[in-house]
């Protein structure tokens, strides 16, 4: 059952690495790529992963959805900010902090709950759905 969790962790790592690179270099030019990755990743989690876990931990899933809303708001603000604007990099830092908090909870608490709920067939279906979504939108 590791394939789903490895795929999600890889997405998480790739996004945080790209945000860190933008912060360190003070160059937000790669942000559109980060935005696309996050948009697709969050859509996949919200459509395919979280609904299966809702009966196991309704409050935790509602919190995860709310964290996604905060992330989407920050992504929208960053996208609407000129890359040379002095607030662009600080906004990217805040987004990275929010994402790191979300990722930490997801990779520990939510993944543990998912391991209890999902069988191999469900996991494979989610992986396939994620891969199809990525191929359509990226």
mmCIF file of C-alpha atoms in Angstrom:
data_model
loop_
_atom_site.group_PDB
_atom_site.id
_atom_site.type_symbol
_atom_site.label_atom_id
_atom_site.label_comp_id
_atom_site.label_asym_id
_atom_site.label_seq_id
_atom_site.Cartn_x
_atom_site.Cartn_y
_atom_site.Cartn_z
ATOM 1 C CA UNK A 1 0.000 0.000 0.000
ATOM 2 C CA UNK A 2 2.986 2.299 -0.159
ATOM 3 C CA UNK A 3 2.531 3.487 -3.750
ATOM 4 C CA UNK A 4 -0.156 6.087 -2.965
ATOM 5 C CA UNK A 5 1.693 7.499 0.018
ATOM 6 C CA UNK A 6 5.010 7.609 -1.839
ATOM 7 C CA UNK A 7 3.350 9.455 -4.724
ATOM 8 C CA UNK A 8 1.801 12.043 -2.396
ATOM 9 C CA UNK A 9 5.060 12.460 -0.453
ATOM 10 C CA UNK A 10 6.964 12.954 -3.704
ATOM 11 C CA UNK A 11 4.514 15.693 -4.747
ATOM 12 C CA UNK A 12 4.866 17.336 -1.331
ATOM 13 C CA UNK A 13 8.667 17.268 -1.504
ATOM 14 C CA UNK A 14 8.793 18.595 -5.051
ATOM 15 C CA UNK A 15 6.545 21.545 -4.230
ATOM 16 C CA UNK A 16 8.348 22.477 -1.006
ATOM 17 C CA UNK A 17 11.718 22.233 -2.784
ATOM 18 C CA UNK A 18 10.515 24.571 -5.531
ATOM 19 C CA UNK A 19 9.152 27.061 -3.002
ATOM 20 C CA UNK A 20 12.424 26.928 -1.047
ATOM 21 C CA UNK A 21 14.365 27.555 -4.241
ATOM 22 C CA UNK A 22 12.189 30.586 -5.046
ATOM 23 C CA UNK A 23 12.702 31.957 -1.534
ATOM 24 C CA UNK A 24 16.470 31.408 -1.475
ATOM 25 C CA UNK A 25 17.011 32.850 -4.952
ATOM 26 C CA UNK A 26 14.406 35.587 -4.427
ATOM 27 C CA UNK A 27 13.118 34.576 -7.861
ATOM 28 C CA UNK A 28 9.391 33.800 -8.087
ATOM 29 C CA UNK A 29 9.525 33.054 -11.829
ATOM 30 C CA UNK A 30 8.855 29.337 -11.258
ATOM 31 C CA UNK A 31 5.708 30.031 -9.260
ATOM 32 C CA UNK A 32 3.295 29.333 -12.160
ATOM 33 C CA UNK A 33 4.676 25.775 -12.279
ATOM 34 C CA UNK A 34 4.277 25.435 -8.500
ATOM 35 C CA UNK A 35 0.720 26.750 -8.786
ATOM 36 C CA UNK A 36 -0.198 24.193 -11.437
ATOM 37 C CA UNK A 37 1.293 21.355 -9.383
ATOM 38 C CA UNK A 38 -0.536 22.464 -6.241
ATOM 39 C CA UNK A 39 -3.829 22.975 -8.073
ATOM 40 C CA UNK A 40 -3.732 19.457 -9.514
ATOM 41 C CA UNK A 41 -2.486 17.871 -6.280
ATOM 42 C CA UNK A 42 -5.162 19.509 -4.133
ATOM 43 C CA UNK A 43 -7.887 18.667 -6.644
ATOM 44 C CA UNK A 44 -6.802 15.031 -6.587
ATOM 45 C CA UNK A 45 -6.762 14.864 -2.808
ATOM 46 C CA UNK A 46 -10.164 16.534 -2.557
ATOM 47 C CA UNK A 47 -11.806 14.351 -5.220
ATOM 48 C CA UNK A 48 -10.210 10.962 -4.675
ATOM 49 C CA UNK A 49 -8.400 10.711 -1.315
ATOM 50 C CA UNK A 50 -10.228 12.738 1.337
ATOM 51 C CA UNK A 51 -13.790 11.515 0.601
ATOM 52 C CA UNK A 52 -12.838 7.930 1.443
ATOM 53 C CA UNK A 53 -11.486 9.063 4.815
ATOM 54 C CA UNK A 54 -14.413 11.294 5.740
ATOM 55 C CA UNK A 55 -16.234 8.560 7.693
ATOM 56 C CA UNK A 56 -13.058 7.693 9.614
ATOM 57 C CA UNK A 57 -12.213 11.260 10.673
ATOM 58 C CA UNK A 58 -14.781 13.853 9.623
ATOM 59 C CA UNK A 59 -13.223 16.659 11.677
ATOM 60 C CA UNK A 60 -9.733 15.916 10.376
ATOM 61 C CA UNK A 61 -10.957 15.914 6.789
ATOM 62 C CA UNK A 62 -12.821 19.195 7.280
ATOM 63 C CA UNK A 63 -9.606 20.673 8.684
ATOM 64 C CA UNK A 64 -7.666 19.409 5.654
ATOM 65 C CA UNK A 65 -10.206 21.022 3.303
ATOM 66 C CA UNK A 66 -9.918 24.305 5.242
ATOM 67 C CA UNK A 67 -6.131 24.194 5.006
ATOM 68 C CA UNK A 68 -6.503 23.721 1.254
ATOM 69 C CA UNK A 69 -8.773 26.798 1.144
ATOM 70 C CA UNK A 70 -6.116 28.867 2.916
ATOM 71 C CA UNK A 71 -3.469 27.544 0.534
ATOM 72 C CA UNK A 72 -5.613 28.349 -2.506
ATOM 73 C CA UNK A 73 -6.191 31.898 -1.241
ATOM 74 C CA UNK A 74 -2.442 32.427 -0.834
ATOM 75 C CA UNK A 75 -1.759 30.879 -4.252
ATOM 76 C CA UNK A 76 -4.272 33.264 -5.803
ATOM 77 C CA UNK A 77 -2.719 36.273 -4.038
ATOM 78 C CA UNK A 78 0.775 35.286 -5.159
ATOM 79 C CA UNK A 79 -0.427 34.747 -8.727
ATOM 80 C CA UNK A 80 -1.999 38.213 -8.710
ATOM 81 C CA UNK A 81 1.178 39.848 -7.348
ATOM 82 C CA UNK A 82 3.752 41.185 -9.793
ATOM 83 C CA UNK A 83 6.945 39.139 -9.503
ATOM 84 C CA UNK A 84 8.966 42.281 -8.736
ATOM 85 C CA UNK A 85 6.612 43.352 -5.957
ATOM 86 C CA UNK A 86 8.304 43.371 -2.553
ATOM 87 C CA UNK A 87 5.494 41.265 -1.046
ATOM 88 C CA UNK A 88 5.844 38.377 -3.495
ATOM 89 C CA UNK A 89 8.620 36.439 -1.722
ATOM 90 C CA UNK A 90 7.158 37.003 1.778
ATOM 91 C CA UNK A 91 3.846 35.606 0.502
ATOM 92 C CA UNK A 92 5.664 32.576 -0.891
ATOM 93 C CA UNK A 93 7.294 32.101 2.545
ATOM 94 C CA UNK A 94 3.878 32.157 4.221
ATOM 95 C CA UNK A 95 2.526 29.666 1.675
ATOM 96 C CA UNK A 96 5.488 27.376 2.348
ATOM 97 C CA UNK A 97 4.845 27.566 6.111
ATOM 98 C CA UNK A 98 1.146 26.773 5.658
ATOM 99 C CA UNK A 99 1.945 23.879 3.329
ATOM 100 C CA UNK A 100 4.581 22.449 5.667
ATOM 101 C CA UNK A 101 2.060 22.416 8.521
ATOM 102 C CA UNK A 102 -0.543 20.745 6.296
ATOM 103 C CA UNK A 103 1.958 18.216 4.941
ATOM 104 C CA UNK A 104 3.171 17.296 8.426
ATOM 105 C CA UNK A 105 -0.376 16.532 9.591
ATOM 106 C CA UNK A 106 -1.282 14.765 6.377
ATOM 107 C CA UNK A 107 1.794 12.534 6.251
ATOM 108 C CA UNK A 108 1.383 11.460 9.854
ATOM 109 C CA UNK A 109 -2.238 11.541 10.988
ATOM 110 C CA UNK A 110 -4.124 11.312 7.688
ATOM 111 C CA UNK A 111 -1.817 8.727 6.131
ATOM 112 C CA UNK A 112 -2.122 6.561 9.266
ATOM 113 C CA UNK A 113 -5.910 6.745 9.079
ATOM 114 C CA UNK A 114 -5.825 5.952 5.369
ATOM 115 C CA UNK A 115 -3.741 2.836 6.009
ATOM 116 C CA UNK A 116 -6.508 1.614 8.328
ATOM 117 C CA UNK A 117 -9.327 2.339 5.864
ATOM 118 C CA UNK A 118 -7.974 1.659 2.370
ATOM 119 C CA UNK A 119 -7.502 -1.763 0.869
ATOM 120 C CA UNK A 120 -5.033 -2.405 -1.962
ATOM 121 C CA UNK A 121 -7.711 -2.117 -4.637
ATOM 122 C CA UNK A 122 -8.897 1.280 -3.354
ATOM 123 C CA UNK A 123 -5.330 2.512 -3.149
ATOM 124 C CA UNK A 124 -4.604 1.466 -6.732
ATOM 125 C CA UNK A 125 -7.778 3.180 -7.916
ATOM 126 C CA UNK A 126 -6.744 6.443 -6.227
ATOM 127 C CA UNK A 127 -3.243 6.223 -7.718
ATOM 128 C CA UNK A 128 -4.751 5.667 -11.167
ATOM 129 C CA UNK A 129 -7.169 8.583 -10.722
ATOM 130 C CA UNK A 130 -4.313 10.871 -9.642
ATOM 131 C CA UNK A 131 -2.203 9.819 -12.624
ATOM 132 C CA UNK A 132 -5.085 10.446 -15.041
ATOM 133 C CA UNK A 133 -5.747 13.866 -13.508
ATOM 134 C CA UNK A 134 -2.067 14.801 -13.759
ATOM 135 C CA UNK A 135 -1.864 13.682 -17.389
ATOM 136 C CA UNK A 136 -4.939 15.757 -18.245
ATOM 137 C CA UNK A 137 -3.977 18.938 -16.406
ATOM 138 C CA UNK A 138 -0.193 19.151 -16.325
#
